[in-house]
Coordinates of C-alpha atoms and ligand atoms in Angstrom, one line a residue:
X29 CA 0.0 0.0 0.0
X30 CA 1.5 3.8 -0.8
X31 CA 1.8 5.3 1.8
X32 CA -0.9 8.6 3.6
X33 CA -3.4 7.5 0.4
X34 CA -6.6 9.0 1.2
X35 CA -9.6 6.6 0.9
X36 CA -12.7 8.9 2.2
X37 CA -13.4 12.6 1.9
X38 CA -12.7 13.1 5.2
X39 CA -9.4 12.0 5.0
X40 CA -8.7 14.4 2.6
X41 CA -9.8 17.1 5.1
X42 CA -7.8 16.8 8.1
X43 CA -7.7 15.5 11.2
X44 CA -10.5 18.1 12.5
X45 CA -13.6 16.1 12.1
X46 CA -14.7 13.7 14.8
X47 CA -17.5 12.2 13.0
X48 CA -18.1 10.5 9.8
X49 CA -20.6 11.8 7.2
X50 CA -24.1 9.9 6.9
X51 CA -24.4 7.7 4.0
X52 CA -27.4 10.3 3.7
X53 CA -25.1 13.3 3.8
X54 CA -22.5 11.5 1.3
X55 CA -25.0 10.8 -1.3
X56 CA -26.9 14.1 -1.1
X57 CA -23.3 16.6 -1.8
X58 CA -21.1 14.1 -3.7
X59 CA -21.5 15.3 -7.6
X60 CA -19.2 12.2 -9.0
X61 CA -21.9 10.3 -10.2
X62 CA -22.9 13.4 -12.8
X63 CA -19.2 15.5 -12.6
X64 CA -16.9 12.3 -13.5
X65 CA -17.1 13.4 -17.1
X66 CA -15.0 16.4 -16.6
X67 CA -11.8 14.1 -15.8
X68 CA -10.3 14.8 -19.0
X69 CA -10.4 18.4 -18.5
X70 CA -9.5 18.2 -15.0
X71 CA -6.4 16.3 -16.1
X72 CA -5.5 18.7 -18.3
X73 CA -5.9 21.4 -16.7
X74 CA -3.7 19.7 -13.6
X75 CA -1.0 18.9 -15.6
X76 CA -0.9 22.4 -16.7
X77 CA -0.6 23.6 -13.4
X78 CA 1.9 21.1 -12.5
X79 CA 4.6 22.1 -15.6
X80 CA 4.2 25.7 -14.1
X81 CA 4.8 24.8 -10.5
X82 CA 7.6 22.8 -11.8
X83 CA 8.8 26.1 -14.2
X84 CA 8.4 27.8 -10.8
X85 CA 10.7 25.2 -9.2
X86 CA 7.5 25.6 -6.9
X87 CA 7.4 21.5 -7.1
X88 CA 10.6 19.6 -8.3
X89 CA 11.3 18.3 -11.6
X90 CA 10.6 14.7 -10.6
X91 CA 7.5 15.2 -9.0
X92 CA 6.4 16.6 -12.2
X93 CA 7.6 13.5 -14.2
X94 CA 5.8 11.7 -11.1
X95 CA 2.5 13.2 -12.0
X96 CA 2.6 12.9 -15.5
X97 CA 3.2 9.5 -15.1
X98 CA 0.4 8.8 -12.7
X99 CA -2.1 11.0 -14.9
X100 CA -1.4 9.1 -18.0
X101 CA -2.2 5.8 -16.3
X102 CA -5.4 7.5 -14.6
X103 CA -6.1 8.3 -18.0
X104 CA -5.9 4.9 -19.1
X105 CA -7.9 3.5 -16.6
X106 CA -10.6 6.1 -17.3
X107 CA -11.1 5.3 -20.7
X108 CA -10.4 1.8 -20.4
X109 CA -13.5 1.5 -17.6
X110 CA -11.3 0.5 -14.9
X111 CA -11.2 3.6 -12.4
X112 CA -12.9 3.0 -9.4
X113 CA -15.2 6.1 -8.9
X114 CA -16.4 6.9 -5.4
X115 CA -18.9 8.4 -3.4
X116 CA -16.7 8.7 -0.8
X117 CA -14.6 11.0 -2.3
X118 CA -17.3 12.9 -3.4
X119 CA -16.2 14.4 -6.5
X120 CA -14.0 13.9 -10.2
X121 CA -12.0 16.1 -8.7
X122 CA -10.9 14.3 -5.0
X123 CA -11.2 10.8 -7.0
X124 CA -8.4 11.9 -10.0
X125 CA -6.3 13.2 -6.9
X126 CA -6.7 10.7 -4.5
X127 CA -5.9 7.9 -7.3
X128 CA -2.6 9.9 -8.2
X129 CA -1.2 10.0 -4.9
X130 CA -1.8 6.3 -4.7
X131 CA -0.1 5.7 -7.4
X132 CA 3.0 8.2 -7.1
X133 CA 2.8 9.1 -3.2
X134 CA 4.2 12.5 -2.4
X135 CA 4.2 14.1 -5.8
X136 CA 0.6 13.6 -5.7
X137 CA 0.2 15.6 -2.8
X138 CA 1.9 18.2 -4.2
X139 CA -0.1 18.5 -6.9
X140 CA -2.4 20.5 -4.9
X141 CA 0.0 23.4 -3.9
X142 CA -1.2 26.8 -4.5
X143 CA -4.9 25.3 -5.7
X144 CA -8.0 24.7 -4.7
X145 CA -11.2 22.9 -5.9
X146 CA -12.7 26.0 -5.9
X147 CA -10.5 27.5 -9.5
X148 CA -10.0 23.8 -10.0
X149 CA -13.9 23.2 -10.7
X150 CA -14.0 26.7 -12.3
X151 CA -11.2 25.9 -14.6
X152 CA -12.7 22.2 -15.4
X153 CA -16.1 23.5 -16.1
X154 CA -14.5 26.0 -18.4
X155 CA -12.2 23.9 -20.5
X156 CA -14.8 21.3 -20.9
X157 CA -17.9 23.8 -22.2
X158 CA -15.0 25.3 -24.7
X159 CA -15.0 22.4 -26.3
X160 CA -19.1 21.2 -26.7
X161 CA -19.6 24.8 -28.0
X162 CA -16.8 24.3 -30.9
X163 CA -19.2 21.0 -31.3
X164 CA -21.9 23.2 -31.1
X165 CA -20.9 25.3 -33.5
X166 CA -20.1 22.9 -36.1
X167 CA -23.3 21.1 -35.3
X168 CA -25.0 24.9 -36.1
X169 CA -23.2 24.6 -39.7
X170 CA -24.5 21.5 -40.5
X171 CA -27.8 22.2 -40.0
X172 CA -27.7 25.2 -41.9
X173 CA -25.9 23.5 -45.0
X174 CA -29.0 21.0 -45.0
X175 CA -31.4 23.7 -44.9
X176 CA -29.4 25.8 -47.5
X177 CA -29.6 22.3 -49.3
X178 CA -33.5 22.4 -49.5
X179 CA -33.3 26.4 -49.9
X180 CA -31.9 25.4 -53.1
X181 CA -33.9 22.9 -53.9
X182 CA -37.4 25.1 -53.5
X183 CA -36.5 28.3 -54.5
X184 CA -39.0 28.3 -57.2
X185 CA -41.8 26.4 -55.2
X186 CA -44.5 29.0 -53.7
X187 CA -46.5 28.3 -50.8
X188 CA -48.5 30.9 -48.8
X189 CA -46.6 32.9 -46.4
X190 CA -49.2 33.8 -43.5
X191 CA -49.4 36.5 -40.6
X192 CA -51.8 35.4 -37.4
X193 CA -51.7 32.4 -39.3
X194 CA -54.1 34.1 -42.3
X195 CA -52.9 33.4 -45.9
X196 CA -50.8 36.6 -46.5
X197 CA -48.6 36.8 -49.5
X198 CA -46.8 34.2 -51.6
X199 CA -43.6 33.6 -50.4
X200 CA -40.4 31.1 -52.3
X201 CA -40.2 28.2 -49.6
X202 CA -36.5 28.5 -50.5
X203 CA -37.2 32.1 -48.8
X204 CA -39.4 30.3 -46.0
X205 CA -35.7 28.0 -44.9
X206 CA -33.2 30.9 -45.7
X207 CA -35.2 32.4 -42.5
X208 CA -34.3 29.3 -39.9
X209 CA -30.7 29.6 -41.9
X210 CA -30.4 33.3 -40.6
X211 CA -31.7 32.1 -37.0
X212 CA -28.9 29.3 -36.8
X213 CA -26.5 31.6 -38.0
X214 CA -27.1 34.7 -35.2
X215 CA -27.5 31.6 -32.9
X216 CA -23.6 30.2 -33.7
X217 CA -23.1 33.9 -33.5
X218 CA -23.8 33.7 -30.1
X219 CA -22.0 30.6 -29.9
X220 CA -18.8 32.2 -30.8
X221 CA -19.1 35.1 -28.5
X222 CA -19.8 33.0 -25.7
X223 CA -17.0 31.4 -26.2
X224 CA -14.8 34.3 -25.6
X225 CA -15.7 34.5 -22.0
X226 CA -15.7 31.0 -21.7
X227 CA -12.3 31.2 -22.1
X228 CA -10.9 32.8 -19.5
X229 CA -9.1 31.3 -16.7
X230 CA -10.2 31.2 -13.5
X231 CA -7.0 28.8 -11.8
X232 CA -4.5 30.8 -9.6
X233 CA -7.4 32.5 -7.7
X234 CA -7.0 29.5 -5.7
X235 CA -9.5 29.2 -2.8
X236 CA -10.9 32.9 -3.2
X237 CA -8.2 35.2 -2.5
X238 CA -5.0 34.3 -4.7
X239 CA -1.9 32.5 -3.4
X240 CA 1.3 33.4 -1.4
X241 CA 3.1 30.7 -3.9
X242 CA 4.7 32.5 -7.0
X243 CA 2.5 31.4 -9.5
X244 CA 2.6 31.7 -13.3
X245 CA -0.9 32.2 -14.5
X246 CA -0.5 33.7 -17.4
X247 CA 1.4 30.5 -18.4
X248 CA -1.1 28.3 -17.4
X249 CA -3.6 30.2 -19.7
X250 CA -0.9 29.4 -22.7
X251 CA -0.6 25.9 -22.0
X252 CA -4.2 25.9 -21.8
X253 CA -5.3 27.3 -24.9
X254 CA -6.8 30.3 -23.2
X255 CA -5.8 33.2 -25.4
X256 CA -7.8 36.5 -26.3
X257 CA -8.4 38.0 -29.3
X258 CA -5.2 39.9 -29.4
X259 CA -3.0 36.2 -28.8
X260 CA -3.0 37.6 -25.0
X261 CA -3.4 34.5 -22.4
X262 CA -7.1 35.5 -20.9
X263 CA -6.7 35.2 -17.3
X264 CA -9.5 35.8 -14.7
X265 CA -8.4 39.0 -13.3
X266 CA -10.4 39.3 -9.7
X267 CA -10.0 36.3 -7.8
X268 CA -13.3 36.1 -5.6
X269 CA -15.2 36.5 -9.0
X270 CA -12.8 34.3 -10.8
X271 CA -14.2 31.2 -8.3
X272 CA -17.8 32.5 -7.8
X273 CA -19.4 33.7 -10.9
X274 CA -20.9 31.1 -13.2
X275 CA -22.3 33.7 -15.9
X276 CA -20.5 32.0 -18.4
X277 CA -22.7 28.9 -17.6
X278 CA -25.5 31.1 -17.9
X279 CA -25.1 33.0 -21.1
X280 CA -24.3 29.8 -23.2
X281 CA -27.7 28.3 -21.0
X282 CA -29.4 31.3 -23.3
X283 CA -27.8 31.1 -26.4
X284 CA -29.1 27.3 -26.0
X285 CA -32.2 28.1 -25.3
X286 CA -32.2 30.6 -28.3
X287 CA -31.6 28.0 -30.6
X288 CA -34.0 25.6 -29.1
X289 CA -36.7 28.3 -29.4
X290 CA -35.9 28.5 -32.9
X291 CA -35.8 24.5 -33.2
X292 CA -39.4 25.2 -31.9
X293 CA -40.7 27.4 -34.0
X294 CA -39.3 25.2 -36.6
X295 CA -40.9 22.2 -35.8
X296 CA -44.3 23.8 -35.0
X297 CA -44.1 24.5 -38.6
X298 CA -43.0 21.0 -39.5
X299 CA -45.9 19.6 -37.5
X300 CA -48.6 21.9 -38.8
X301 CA -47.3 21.2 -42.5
X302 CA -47.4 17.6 -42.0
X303 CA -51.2 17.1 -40.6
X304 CA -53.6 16.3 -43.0
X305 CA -55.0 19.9 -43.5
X306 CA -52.0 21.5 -44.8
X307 CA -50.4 18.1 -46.2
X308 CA -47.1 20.6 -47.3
X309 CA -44.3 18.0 -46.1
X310 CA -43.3 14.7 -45.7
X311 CA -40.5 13.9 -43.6
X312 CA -39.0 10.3 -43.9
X313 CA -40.9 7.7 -41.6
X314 CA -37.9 7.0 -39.5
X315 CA -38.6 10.1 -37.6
X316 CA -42.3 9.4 -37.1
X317 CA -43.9 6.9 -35.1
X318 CA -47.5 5.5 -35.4
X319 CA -50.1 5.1 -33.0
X320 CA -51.0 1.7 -31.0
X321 CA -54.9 2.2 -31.6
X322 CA -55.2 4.1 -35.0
X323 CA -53.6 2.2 -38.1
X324 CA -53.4 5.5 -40.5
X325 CA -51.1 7.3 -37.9
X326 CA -48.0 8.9 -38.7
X327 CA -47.4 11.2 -35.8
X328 CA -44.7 13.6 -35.8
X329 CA -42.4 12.8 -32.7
X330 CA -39.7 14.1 -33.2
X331 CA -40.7 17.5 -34.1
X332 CA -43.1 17.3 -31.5
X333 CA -40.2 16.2 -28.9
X334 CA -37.4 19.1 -29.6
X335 CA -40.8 21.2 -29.5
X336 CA -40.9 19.8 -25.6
X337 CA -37.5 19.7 -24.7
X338 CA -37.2 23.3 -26.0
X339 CA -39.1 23.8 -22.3
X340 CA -36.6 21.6 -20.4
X341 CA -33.9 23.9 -21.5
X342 CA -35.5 26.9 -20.6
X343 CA -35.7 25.4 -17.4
X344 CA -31.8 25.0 -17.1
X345 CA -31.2 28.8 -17.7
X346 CA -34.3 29.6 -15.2
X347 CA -32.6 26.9 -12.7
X348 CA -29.1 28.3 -13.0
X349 CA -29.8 32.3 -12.7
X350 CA -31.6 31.1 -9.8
X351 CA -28.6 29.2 -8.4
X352 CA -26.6 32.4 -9.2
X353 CA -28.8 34.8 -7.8
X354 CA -28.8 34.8 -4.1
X355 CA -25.0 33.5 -3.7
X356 CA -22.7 36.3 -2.1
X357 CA -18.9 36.1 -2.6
X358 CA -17.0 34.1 -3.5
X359 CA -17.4 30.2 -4.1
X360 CA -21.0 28.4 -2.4
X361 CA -21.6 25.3 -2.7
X362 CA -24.6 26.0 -4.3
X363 CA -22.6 26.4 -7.4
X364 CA -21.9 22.1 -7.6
X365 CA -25.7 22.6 -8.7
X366 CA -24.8 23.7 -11.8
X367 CA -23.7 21.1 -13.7
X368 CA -26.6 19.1 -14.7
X369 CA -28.5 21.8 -15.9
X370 CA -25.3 22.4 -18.3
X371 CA -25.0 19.1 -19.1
X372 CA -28.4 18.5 -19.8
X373 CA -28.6 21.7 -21.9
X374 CA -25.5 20.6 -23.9
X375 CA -26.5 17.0 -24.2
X376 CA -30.4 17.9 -25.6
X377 CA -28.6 20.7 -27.8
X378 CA -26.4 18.1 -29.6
X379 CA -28.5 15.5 -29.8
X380 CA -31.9 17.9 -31.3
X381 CA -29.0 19.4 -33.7
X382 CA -28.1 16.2 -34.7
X383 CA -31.5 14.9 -35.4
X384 CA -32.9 17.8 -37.2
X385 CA -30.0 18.2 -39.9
X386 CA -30.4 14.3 -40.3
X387 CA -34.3 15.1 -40.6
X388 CA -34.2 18.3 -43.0
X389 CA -31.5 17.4 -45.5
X390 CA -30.9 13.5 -45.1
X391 CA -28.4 11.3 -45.7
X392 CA -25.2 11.4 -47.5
X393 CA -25.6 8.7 -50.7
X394 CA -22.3 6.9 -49.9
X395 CA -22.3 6.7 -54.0
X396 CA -22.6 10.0 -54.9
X397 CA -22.0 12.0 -51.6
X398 CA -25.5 14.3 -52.5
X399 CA -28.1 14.4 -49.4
X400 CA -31.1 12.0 -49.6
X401 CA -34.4 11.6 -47.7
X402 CA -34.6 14.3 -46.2
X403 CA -38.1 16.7 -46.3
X404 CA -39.7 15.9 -49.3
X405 CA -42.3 18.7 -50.6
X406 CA -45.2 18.9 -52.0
X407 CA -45.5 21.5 -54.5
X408 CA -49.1 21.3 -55.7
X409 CA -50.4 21.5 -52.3
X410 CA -48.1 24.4 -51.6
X411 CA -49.1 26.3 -54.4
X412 CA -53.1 25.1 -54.1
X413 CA -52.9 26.8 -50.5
X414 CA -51.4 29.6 -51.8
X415 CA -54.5 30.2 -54.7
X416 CA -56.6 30.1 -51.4
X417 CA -56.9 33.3 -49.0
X418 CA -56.4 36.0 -52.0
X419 CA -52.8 36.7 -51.2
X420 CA -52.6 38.4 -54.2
X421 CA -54.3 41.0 -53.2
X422 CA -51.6 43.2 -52.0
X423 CA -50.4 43.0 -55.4
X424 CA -53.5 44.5 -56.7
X425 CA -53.3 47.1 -54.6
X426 CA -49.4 48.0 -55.8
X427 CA -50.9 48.1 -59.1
X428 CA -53.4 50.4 -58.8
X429 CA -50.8 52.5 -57.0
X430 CA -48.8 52.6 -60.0
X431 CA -52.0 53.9 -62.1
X432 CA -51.7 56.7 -60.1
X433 CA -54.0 55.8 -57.1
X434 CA -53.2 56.9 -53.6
X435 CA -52.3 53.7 -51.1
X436 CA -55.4 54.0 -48.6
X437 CA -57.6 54.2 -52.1
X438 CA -56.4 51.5 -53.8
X439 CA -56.6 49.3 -50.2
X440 CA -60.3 50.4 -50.1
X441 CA -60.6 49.2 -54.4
X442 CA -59.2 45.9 -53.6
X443 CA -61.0 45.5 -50.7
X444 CA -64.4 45.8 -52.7
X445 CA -63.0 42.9 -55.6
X446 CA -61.6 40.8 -53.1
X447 CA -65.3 40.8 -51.6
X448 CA -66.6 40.0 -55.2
X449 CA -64.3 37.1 -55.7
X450 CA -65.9 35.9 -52.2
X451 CA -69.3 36.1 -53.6
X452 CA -68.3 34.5 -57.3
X453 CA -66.5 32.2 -55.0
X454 CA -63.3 32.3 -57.2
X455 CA -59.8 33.4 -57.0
X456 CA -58.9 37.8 -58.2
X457 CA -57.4 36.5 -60.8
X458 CA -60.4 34.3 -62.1
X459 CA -62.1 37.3 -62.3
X460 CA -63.2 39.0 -65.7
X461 CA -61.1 41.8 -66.9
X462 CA -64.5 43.8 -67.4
X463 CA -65.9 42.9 -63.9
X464 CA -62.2 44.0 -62.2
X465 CA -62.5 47.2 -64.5
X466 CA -65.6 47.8 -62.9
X467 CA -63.6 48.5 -59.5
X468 CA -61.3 51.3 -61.4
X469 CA -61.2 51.8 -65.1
X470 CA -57.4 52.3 -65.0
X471 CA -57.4 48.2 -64.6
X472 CA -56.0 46.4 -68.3
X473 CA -55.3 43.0 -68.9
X474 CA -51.5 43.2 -67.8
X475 CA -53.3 43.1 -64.1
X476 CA -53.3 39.5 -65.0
X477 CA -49.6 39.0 -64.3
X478 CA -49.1 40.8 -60.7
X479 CA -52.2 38.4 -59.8
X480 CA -50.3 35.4 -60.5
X481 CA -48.9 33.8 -57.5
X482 CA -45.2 34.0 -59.4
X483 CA -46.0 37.4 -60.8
X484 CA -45.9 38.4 -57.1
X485 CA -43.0 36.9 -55.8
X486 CA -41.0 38.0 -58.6
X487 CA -42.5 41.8 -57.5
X488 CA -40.9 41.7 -53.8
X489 CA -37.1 41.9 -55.6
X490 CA -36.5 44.2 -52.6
X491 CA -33.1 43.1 -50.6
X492 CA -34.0 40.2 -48.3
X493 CA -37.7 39.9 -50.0
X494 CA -38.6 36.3 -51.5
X495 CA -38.2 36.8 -55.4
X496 CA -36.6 34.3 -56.5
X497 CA -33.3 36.3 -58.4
X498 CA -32.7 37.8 -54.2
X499 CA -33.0 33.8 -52.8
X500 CA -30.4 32.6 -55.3
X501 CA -28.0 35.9 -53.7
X502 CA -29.1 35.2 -50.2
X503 CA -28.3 31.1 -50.7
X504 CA -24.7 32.2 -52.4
X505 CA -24.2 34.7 -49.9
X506 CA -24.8 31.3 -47.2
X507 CA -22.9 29.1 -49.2
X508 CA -19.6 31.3 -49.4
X509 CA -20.3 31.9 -45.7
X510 CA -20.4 28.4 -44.6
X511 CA -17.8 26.6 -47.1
Ligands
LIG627 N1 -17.7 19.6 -6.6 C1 -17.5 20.9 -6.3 C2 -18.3 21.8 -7.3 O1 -18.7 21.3 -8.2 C3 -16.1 21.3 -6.3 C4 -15.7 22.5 -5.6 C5 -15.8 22.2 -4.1 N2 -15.3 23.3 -3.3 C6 -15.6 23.4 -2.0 N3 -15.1 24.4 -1.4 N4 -16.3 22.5 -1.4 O2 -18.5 23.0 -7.1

């Protein structure tokens, strides 16, 4: 046996406590259970510390080679399911430590000098959400190639565009996904900017007020990886806030709850064009699931789920500025409370990203490398909902504008034919040239083109409007964006 190995949490104390914890107590504050997967960036970030206490000559050379040695075996035995993780020592953090000094004795012990688990967890939490939002962000990119991919695909097909859910204009459906792509694109925005106060770092603050040993943080931030925009290392520069604050946690909470909103929105849409009464969509039956009691089901679960677990991540960010709220300086305890809300929001993220590109744009053919299966459209019914609603009339109205009639005027003129078409039950333009004359005399038969459903999209050519020639830019403009 190594010798002064410590086996509990309270060993790893001191000799102050005269009782042991309940098995009550033990369960209810150790986090390992949910924390064990930071142990690869809590061995990073310990080695990192140990090269500079060892630069320092703060720890000797040997003890350094000591733990890199016992770190790469801990490693090892993480990956290879053989570490013993326990609720005694409560957390990844006491079990990486405690297993060290086991295996190297006193150079384990050292490890600790001039830290505490207070920057430690800090640190760990840090490194470890760095890397999920560079997933994240490549995740975002996917998604908005596949729905670029359909963009493409649909810039010529029409369905109605609606406000309050009333048949409004025509609008491209390439337009319609273009404005998800520009949501996933402010969203890995956000992602990115996050990321810069992500990475900061918060070890060297040590317990909350700094350390009397000469430490080299800014070299810790190198080795690290924790560099500003400038190539600067990004160290945390107050010490009580560097161990306390978990806004970080809490701004990328939002920006994932940003994109789940949109995810939301996304697949109320899918969901609405999918039921039998808009019948816009299919999406491939692998994502659907049918119902035990009535055979003709196809029921949109998927959709319907990232439309639910939108809410579970808007509980995380509620949960955690709670959590954050009433703590005063510097670290709480509180704060071990924040990492399944982070997890959970990263874990839902991924997977919902993950399953919606998949969903939208399909499958790589492993043949030709092109996307297959993914929403298939129905352009009829697209364009048979559009004839319905008269959302064409706006275009009327332009029209009569342009013969010289005030706006309010020609809104009232339209108003009167779009009654008429009611009554005649047909569409404006199913309506006689002499009957539409008889709402202003001003009206010839070129009327007949801006009351086409592609006369009027080719009409809104305005930047960011949904003729087809300003898709095409908009979808280039994405492609050269995204590579
Ligand atoms: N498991 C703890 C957490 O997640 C580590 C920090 C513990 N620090 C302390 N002073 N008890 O926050």
């Amino acid at each position: 046996m190594p010798h002064n190995q410590f086996d509990k949490k309270s060993e790893a104390w001191s000799a102050l406590f005269s009782e042991p914890m309940s098995e009550l107590v033990k369960r209810y504050t150790a986090s390992v259970f949910f924390d064990q997967r930071l142990w690869d960036a809590d061995i990073t970030g310990s080695l990192a510390h140990a090269k500079m206490l060892a630069a320092q000559k703060i720890i000797g050379a040997e003890d350094l080679a000591a733990i890199e040695r016992g770190m790469a075996q801990i490693r090892a035995e993480i990956e290879r399911g053989t570490f013993e993780w326990k609720l005694d020592l409560e957390d990844v953090h006491l079990n990486i430590e405690a297993r060290l000094t086991q295996l190297v004795g006193d150079a384990g012990k050292r490890l600790h000098t001039g830290r505490s688990r207070n920057d430690q967890v800090a640190t760990d939490v840090r490194l470890w959400l760095r890397d999920e939002i560079d997933l994240i962000g490549s995740l975002l990119n996917d998604l908005q190639k596949a729905m670029l991919t359909v963009a493409e695909q649909n810039v010529d097909v029409i369905l109605p565009g609606f406000t309050h859910l009333q048949v409004a204009q025509p609008v491209s459906f390439g337009h319609h996904m273009l404005a998800y792509v520009e949501m996933f694109a402010r969203d890995a925005e956000r992602m990115a900017d996050v990321r810069r106060r992500v990475n900061r770092l918060p070890l060297g603050s040590a317990a909350l007020a700094g350390t009397s040993y000469p430490l080299d943080r800014e070299r810790v931030a190198r080795t690290l990886g924790m560099i500003d925009e400038r190539g600067q290392p990004a160290v945390c520069q107050n010490s009580l806030d560097a161990v306390s604050d978990r806004d970080f946690a809490i701004e990328f909470t939002a920006a994932a709850t940003l994109v789940m909103v949109h995810i939301s929105r996304f697949s109320e849409e899918l969901i609405l064009w999918m039921s039998q009464n808009f019948g816009f969509i299919k999406i491939a039956d692998r994502f659907t699931t049918g119902s035990s009691i009535m055979p003709q089901k196809k029921n949109p679960d998927v959709p319907e789920l990232a439309r639910g677990k939108s809410g579970r991540v808007v509980g995380h960010l509620m949960g955690l500025i709670t959590l954050m709220k009433g703590q005063p300086l510097a670290y709480n305890k509180d704060n071990q409370e924040d990492k399944e809300p982070l997890f959970d929001t990263v874990d839902t993220l991924k997977d919902t990203l993950r399953i919606f590109t998949e969903m939208v744009g399909g499958q790589p053919n492993p043949a030709t490398g092109r996307l297959e299966g993914g929403i298939t459209v129905n352009v009829p019914a697209m364009e048979q909902a559009a004839l319905k609603g008269y959302a064409t009339a706006t275009d009327l109205a332009d029209y009569l504008v342009k013969k010289g009639l005030p706006f309010r005027d020609a809104h009232e003129t339209v108003a009167r034919a779009v009654k008429a078409a009611i009554s005649h039950n047909c569409d404006l333009s199913e309506l006689p040239l002499t009957v539409l004359q008889g709402f202003h005399p001003g009206i010839t038969k070129d009327v007949y083109d801006v009351l086409s459903l592609r006369g009027s999209l080719e009409a809104r050519h305005t930047l960011g409007g949904t003729a087809p020639a300003q898709v095409k830019a908009q979808i280039a403009r994405h492609r050269a964006r995204l590579g």
